[in-house]
Coordinates of C-alpha atoms in Angstrom, one line a residue:
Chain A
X6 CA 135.7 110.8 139.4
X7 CA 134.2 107.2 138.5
X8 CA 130.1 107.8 138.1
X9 CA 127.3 106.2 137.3
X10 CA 124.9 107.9 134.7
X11 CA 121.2 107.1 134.1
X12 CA 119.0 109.2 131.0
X13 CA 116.6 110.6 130.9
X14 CA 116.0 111.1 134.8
X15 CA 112.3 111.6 133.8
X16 CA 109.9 109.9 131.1
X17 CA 106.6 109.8 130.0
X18 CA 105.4 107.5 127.2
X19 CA 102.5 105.7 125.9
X20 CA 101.2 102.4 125.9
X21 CA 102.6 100.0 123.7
X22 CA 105.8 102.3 122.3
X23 CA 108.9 100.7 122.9
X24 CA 111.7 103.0 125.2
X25 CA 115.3 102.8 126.3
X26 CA 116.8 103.6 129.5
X27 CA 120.4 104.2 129.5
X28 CA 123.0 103.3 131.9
X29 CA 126.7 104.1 131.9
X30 CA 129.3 103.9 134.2
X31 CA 132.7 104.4 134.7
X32 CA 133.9 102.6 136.9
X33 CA 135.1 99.8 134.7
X34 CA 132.7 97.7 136.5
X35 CA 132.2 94.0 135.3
X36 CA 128.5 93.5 136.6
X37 CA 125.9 95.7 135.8
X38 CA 121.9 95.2 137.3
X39 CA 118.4 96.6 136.9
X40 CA 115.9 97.2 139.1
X41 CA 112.8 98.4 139.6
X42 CA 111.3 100.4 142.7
X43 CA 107.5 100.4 143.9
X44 CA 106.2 101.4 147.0
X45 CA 105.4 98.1 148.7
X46 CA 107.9 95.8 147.1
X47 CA 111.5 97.4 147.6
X48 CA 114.0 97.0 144.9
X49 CA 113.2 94.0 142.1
X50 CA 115.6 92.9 140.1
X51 CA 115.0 93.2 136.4
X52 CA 118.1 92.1 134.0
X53 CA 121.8 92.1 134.9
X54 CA 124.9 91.1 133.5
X55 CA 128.7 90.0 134.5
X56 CA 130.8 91.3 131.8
X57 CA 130.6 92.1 128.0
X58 CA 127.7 90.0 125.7
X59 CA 126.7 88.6 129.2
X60 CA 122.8 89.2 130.2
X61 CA 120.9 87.2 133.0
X62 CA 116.9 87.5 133.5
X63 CA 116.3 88.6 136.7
X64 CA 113.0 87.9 139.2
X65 CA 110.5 90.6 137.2
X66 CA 112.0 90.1 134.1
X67 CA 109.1 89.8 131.7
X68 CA 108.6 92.6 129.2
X69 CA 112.0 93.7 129.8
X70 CA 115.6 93.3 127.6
X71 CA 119.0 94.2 128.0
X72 CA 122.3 93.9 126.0
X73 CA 126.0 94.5 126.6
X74 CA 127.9 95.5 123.6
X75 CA 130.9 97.3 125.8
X76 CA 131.5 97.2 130.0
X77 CA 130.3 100.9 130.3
X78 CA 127.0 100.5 128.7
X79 CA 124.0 98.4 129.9
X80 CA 120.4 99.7 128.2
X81 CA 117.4 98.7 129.3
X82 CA 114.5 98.1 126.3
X83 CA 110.6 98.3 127.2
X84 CA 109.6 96.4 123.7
X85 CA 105.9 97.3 124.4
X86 CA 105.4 99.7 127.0
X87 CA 102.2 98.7 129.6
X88 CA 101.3 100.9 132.6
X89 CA 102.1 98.3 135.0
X90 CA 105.6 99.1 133.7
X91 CA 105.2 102.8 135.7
X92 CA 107.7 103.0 138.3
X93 CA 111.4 103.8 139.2
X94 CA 114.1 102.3 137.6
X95 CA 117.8 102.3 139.5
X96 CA 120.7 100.9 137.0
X97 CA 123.5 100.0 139.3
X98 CA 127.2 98.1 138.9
X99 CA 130.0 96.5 140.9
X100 CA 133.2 95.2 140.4
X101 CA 132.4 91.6 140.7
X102 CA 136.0 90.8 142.4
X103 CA 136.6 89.8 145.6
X104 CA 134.5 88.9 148.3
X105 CA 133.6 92.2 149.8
X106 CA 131.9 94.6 147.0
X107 CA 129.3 96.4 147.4
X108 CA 127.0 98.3 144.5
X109 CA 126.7 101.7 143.2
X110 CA 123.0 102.7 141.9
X111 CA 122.6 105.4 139.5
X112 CA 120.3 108.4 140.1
X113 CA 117.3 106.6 138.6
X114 CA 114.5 107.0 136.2
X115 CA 111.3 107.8 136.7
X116 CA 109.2 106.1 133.8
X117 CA 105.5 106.6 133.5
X118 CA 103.5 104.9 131.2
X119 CA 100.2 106.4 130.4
Chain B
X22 CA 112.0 85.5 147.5
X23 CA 112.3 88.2 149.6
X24 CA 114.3 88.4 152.4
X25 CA 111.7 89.9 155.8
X26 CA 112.7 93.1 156.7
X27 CA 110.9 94.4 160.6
X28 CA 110.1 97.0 161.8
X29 CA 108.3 98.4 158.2
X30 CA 109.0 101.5 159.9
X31 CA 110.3 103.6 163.1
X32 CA 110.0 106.7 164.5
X33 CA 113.0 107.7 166.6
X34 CA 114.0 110.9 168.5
X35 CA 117.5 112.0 168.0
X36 CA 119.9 110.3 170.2
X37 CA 118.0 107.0 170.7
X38 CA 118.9 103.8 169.2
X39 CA 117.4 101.4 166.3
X40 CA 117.6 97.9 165.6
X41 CA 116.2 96.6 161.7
X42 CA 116.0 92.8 161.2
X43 CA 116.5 91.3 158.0
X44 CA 115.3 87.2 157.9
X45 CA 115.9 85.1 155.0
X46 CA 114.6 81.5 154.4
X47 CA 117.4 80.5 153.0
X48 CA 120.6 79.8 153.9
X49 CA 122.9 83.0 153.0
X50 CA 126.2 83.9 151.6
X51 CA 126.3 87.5 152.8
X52 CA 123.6 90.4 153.4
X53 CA 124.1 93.6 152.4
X54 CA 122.9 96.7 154.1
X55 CA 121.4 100.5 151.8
X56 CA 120.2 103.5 152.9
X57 CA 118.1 105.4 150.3
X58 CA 116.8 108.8 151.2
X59 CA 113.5 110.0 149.3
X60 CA 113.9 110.9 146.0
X61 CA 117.6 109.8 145.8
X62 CA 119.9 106.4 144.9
X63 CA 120.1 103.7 147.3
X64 CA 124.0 104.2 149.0
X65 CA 126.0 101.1 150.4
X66 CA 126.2 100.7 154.0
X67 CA 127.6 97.4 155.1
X68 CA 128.7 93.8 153.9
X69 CA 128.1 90.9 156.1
X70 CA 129.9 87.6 154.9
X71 CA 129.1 84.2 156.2
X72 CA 132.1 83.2 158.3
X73 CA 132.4 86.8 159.9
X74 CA 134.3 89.2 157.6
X75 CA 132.4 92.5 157.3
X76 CA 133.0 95.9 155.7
X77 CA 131.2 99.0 156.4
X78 CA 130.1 102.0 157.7
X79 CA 132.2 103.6 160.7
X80 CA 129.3 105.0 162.4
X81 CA 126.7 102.1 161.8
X82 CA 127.6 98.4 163.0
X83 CA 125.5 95.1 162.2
X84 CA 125.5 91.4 162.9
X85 CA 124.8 88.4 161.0
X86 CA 123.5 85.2 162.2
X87 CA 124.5 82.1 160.3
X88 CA 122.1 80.2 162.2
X89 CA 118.8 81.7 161.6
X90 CA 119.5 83.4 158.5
X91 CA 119.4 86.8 160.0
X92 CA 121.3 90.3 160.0
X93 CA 120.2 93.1 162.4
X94 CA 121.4 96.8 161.7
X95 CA 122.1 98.9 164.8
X96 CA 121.6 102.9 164.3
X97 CA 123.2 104.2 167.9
X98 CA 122.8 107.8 169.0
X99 CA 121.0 108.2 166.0
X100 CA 121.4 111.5 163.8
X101 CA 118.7 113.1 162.1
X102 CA 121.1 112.5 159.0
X103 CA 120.0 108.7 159.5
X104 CA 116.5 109.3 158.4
X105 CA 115.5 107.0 155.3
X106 CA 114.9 103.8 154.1
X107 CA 117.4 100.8 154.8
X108 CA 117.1 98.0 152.5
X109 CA 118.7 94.7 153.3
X110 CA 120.1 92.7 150.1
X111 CA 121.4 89.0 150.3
X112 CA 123.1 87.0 148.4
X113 CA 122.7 83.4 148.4
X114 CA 126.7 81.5 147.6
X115 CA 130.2 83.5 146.5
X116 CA 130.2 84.3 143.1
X117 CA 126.3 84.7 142.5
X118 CA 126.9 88.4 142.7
X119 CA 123.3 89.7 142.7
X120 CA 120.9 90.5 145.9
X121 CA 117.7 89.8 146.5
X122 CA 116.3 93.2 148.2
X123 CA 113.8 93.4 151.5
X124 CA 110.8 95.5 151.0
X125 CA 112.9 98.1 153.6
X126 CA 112.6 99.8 156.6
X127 CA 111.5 103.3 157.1
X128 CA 113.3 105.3 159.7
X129 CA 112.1 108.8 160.8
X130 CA 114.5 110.6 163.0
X131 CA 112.7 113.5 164.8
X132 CA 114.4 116.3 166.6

């Protein structure tokens, strides 16, 4: 069955290291999306892309990078980790055809930043 | 900027029914409707398109008002199964592709 994969599920780093989120799916999914989740502000969008060498900045984009090398694959890069950069972080992807789609979100990440 | 999501949060007993709101300030394409329970993924509910063509959930139905930039969410007879937070998503013309989330709604379904 098609999935969509997110490692680790759990991090803990320190201030100012750089980390990478991974995100795969299988789906063969042309559009792929970050987000971030904090109590009090729902789901933000981070980075997302519609297809291969595509990337997009999103609305809480700063501090944040993304690149897509292949349409399975969309990492997400911390370049200097901050602990306002503690949260959840859902990877999710949709087909991007049509009219009616709808997204499917990994398991997330919890990232925490000490 | 966010689309308004009300109530922030309900309590329900099973069997009773909900209504969320979702208000946007600006004119819409289509809203989206998730339902994340704690500690898991946010899962698809519904797709509202301008002009009236929707695809969803059997069990869960929903209107969107071109007009006022609005969707509500109706949770009949509800379940305890639909406990959780519903997030509305919109997206602003065809082709943009990506939603703007609400801040949700949390529902608590008591026996």
């Amino acid at each position: 069955d098609a999935e969509i994969t997110q490692s680790p599920r759990h991090k803990i780093t320190e201030t100012g290291r750089q980390v990478t989120l991974a995100c795969h799916q299988t789906w063969n999914h042309n559009n792929m999306f970050w987000y971030r989740q904090d109590l009090g502000h729902g789901l933000r969008l981070i980075h997302y892309s519609y297809g291969v060498h595509d990337t997009n900045k999103g609305e809480v984009s700063d501090g944040y990078s993304v690149s897509r090398s292949n349409t399975e694959d969309l990492p997400l890069t911390l370049e200097s980790a901050a602990s306002s950069q503690t949260s959840v972080y859902f990877c999710a992807s949709s087909a991007g055809t049509g009219r009616l789609y709808e997204q499917y979100f990994g398991p997330g990440t919890r990232l925490t930043v000490t | 900027q966010q689309p308004v999501q009300s109530p922030q949060a309900v309590i329900l007993r099973e069997g009773e029914d909900a209504v969320i709101n979702c208000s946007s300030s600006k004119a819409l394409y289509s809203v989206h409707w998730y339902r994340q329970k704690h500690g898991e993924a946010p899962v698809f509910l519904m797709i509202l398109l301008k002009g009236g063509e929707q695809k969803g959930h059997e069990k869960i139905s929903a209107s969107f008002n071109e007009k006022k930039q609005q969707s509500s969410l109706y949770l009949t007879a509800s379940q305890l199964s639909y406990s959780g937070t519903y997030f509305c998503g919109t997206e602003l013309y065809f082709g943009n592709e990506k939603l703007t989330f609400g801040t949700g709604t949390r529902l608590t379904i008591i026996p």
